[in-house]
XYZ file of C-alpha atoms in Angstrom:
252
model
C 39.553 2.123 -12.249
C 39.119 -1.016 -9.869
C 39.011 0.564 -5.747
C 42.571 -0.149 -3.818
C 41.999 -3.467 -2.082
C 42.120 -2.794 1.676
C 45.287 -3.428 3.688
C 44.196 -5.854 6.260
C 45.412 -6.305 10.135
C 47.442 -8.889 11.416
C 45.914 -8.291 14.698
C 42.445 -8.103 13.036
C 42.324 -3.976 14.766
C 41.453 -1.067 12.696
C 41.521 2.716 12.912
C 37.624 3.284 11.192
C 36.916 6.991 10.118
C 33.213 7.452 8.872
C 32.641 10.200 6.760
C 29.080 12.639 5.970
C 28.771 12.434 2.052
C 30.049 16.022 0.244
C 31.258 17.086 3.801
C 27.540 17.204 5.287
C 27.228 17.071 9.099
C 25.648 13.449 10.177
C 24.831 14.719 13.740
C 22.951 17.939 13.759
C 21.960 17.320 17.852
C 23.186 15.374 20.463
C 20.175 12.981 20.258
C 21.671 11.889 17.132
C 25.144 11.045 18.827
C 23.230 9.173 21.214
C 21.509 7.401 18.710
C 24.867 6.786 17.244
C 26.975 5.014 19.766
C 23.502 2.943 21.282
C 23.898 1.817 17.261
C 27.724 0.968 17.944
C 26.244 -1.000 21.107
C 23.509 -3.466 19.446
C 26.473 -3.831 16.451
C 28.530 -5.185 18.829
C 26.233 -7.577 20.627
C 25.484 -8.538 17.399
C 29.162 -9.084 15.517
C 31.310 -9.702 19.012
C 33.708 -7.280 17.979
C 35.892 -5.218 20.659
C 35.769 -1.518 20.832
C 38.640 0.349 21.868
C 37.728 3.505 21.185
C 35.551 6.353 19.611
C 34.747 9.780 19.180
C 31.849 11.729 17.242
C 32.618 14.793 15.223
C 29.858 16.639 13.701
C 30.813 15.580 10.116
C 32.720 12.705 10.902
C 34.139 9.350 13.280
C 36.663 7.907 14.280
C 36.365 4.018 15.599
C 39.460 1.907 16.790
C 37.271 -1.479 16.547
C 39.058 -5.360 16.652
C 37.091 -7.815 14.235
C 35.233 -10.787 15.186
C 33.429 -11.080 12.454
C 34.738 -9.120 8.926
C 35.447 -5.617 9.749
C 33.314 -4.468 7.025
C 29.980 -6.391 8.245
C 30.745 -4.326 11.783
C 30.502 -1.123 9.895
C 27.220 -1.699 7.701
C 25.867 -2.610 11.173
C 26.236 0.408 12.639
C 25.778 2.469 9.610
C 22.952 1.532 7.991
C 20.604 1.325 10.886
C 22.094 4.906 11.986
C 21.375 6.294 8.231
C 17.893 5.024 8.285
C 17.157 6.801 11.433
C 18.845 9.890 10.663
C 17.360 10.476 7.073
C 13.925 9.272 8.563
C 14.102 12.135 11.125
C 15.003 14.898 8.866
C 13.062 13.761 5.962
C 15.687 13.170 3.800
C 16.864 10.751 1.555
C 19.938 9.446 -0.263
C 23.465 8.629 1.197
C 24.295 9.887 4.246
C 27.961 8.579 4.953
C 30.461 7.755 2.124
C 29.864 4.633 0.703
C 33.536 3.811 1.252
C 34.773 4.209 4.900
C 38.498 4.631 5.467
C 40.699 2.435 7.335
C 44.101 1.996 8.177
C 45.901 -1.402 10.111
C 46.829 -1.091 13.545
C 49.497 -4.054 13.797
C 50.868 -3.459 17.145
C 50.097 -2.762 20.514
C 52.440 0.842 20.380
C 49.963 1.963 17.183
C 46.817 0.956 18.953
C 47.968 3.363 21.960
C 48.907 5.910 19.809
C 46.187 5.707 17.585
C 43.481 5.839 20.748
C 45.153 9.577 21.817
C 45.045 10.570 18.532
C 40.833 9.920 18.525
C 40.621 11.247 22.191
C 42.624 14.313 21.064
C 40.403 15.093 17.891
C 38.247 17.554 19.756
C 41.105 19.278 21.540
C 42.723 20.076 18.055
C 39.791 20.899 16.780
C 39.917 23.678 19.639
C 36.523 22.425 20.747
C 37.988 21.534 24.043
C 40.695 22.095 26.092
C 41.294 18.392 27.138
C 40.280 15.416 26.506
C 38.321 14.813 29.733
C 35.316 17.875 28.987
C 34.442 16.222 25.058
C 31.273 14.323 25.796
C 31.262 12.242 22.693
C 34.127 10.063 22.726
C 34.897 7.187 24.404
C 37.389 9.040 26.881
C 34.513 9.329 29.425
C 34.252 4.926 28.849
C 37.527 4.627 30.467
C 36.809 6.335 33.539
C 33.721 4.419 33.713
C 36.283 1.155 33.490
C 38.947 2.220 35.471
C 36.042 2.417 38.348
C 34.645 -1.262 37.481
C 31.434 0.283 36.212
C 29.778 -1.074 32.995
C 31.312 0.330 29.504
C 31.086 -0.143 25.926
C 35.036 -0.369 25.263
C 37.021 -3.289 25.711
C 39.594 -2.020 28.106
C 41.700 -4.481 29.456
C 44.370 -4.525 26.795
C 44.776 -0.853 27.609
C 44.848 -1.032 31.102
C 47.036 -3.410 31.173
C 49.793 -0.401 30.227
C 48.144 2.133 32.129
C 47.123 0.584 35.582
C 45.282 3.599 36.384
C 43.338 6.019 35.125
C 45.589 9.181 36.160
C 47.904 7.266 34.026
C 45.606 6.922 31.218
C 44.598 10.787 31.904
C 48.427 11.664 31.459
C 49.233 9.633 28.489
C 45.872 10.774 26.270
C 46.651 14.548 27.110
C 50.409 14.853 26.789
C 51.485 17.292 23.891
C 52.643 14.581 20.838
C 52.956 14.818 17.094
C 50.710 11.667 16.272
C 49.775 11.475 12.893
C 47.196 9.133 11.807
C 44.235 8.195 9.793
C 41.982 11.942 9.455
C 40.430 14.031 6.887
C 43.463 15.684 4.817
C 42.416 19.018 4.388
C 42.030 21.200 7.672
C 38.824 23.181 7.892
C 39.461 27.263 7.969
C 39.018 28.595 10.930
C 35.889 31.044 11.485
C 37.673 34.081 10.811
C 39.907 32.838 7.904
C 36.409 31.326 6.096
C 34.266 35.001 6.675
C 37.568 36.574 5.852
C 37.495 34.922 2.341
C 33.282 35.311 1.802
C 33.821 38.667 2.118
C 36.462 39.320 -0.101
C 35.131 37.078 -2.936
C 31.595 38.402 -2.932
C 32.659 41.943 -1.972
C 30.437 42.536 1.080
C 30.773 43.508 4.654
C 28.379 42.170 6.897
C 27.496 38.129 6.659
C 24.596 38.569 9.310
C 22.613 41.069 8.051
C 22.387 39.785 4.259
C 18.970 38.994 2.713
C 18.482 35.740 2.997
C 18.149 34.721 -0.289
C 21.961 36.009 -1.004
C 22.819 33.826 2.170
C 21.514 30.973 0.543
C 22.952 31.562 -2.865
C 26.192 32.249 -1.116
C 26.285 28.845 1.134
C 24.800 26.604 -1.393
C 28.569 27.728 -3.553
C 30.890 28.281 -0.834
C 29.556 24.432 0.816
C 30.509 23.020 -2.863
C 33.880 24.341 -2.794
C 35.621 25.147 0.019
C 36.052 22.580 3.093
C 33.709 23.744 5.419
C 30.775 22.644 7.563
C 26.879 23.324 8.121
C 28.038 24.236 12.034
C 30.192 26.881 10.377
C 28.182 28.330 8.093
C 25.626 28.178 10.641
C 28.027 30.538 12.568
C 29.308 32.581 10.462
C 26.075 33.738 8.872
C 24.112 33.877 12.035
C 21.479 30.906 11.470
C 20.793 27.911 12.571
C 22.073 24.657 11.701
C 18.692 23.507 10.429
C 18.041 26.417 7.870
C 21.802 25.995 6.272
C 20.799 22.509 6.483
C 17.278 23.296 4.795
C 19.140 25.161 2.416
C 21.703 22.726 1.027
C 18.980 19.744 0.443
C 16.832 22.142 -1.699
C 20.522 22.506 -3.788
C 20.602 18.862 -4.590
């Protein structure tokens, strides 16, 4: 079956949302956010393309980007050289991201507004924050950086020129709302809820103090078909990121 043709912007602005390939984590540090939005800078020196907004979730990212050049060159820019790094530093190989990024249109100035909460609010639903302001990896922190004439990656004119400061920009982004918008469709479980169902389907008591071969076995099935993440699993079986990480490659 031929792939959906894109829906393209009048205003040439998207809503971008990169995905890790079968729901891996593409930043296991915050070196490799880092590495991430410096990739997101030489793109853009490279295509001219305006940046509105961002934020980096362990397993995925949003990016509210206007096109200079085709959207889709923007995106290999940033993703292939970030891939490359990535797999280089934890000696793996194969896809990283989806081979497919999403994307939705964002054909008026009311969207774009709406659509930049909704990426500055993805760590306070997540419950990963409270607001907006204390997530370090989102472009939230840019627009205090503009707002006080200091150099920033976004583009933030268009934006200011709604909120005039940034006390108004602070009230807008964190104001309760029902924005709905281009995300993942299935919600992850919460800690609790995902241990909760472990233990009932494999009939134990204690995640933490199983062998660590049945931890293995156990993540290597429950990362294949339930809508988790290596952070989780991480937590809820009380290892590090790197050995659930470890595990799942020697799965594949």
């Amino acid at each position: 079956m031929p792939r959906k043709a894109r829906i393209k912007s009048n205003t040439g602005i998207y809503h971008i949302m990169l995905r890790g390939i079968d729901k891996r984590n593409i930043f296991l540090e915050n070196e490799d956010k880092l590495k991430f939005i410096n990739d997101i800078k030489k793109a853009k020196e490279k295509g001219n393309f305006n940046v509105f907004g961002y934020c980096l979730m362990d397993n995925h990212v949003h990016l509210l980007l206007q096109e200079s050049e085709e959207i889709g060159t923007s995106i290999k820019r940033i993703t292939v050289a970030y891939a490359g790094w990535h797999n280089k530093k934890y000696d793996r190989i194969g896809h990283l991201l989806q081979n497919r990024y999403l994307s939705e249109p964002v054909n008026s100035e009311q969207y774009l507004l709406t659509v930049l909460r909704y990426i500055h609010q993805n760590p306070v639903k997540a419950n990963i924050v409270v607001n907006a302001r204390e997530y370090k990896w989102s472009s939230f922190g840019e627009y205090y950086l503009f707002y006080n004439e200091q150099k920033t990656l976004i583009d933030g004119d268009l934006i200011q020129s709604y909120f005039k400061t940034f006390d108004e920009f602070n009230a807008y982004t964190n104001e309760s709302n029902d924005d709905k918008c281009l995300d993942i469709k299935n919600a992850k479980y919460s800690d609790k809820k995902m241990t909760d169902m472990i233990i009932n389907l494999y009939k134990i008591s204690n995640l933490p103090i199983l062998s660590m071969d049945k931890k293995r076995q156990i993540i290597q099935e429950v990362y294949k078909k339930e809508n988790t993440s290596i952070r989780q699993l991480a937590r809820i079986f009380g290892i590090s990121k790197t050995v659930v990480d470890n595990t799942l490659k020697k799965d594949k």
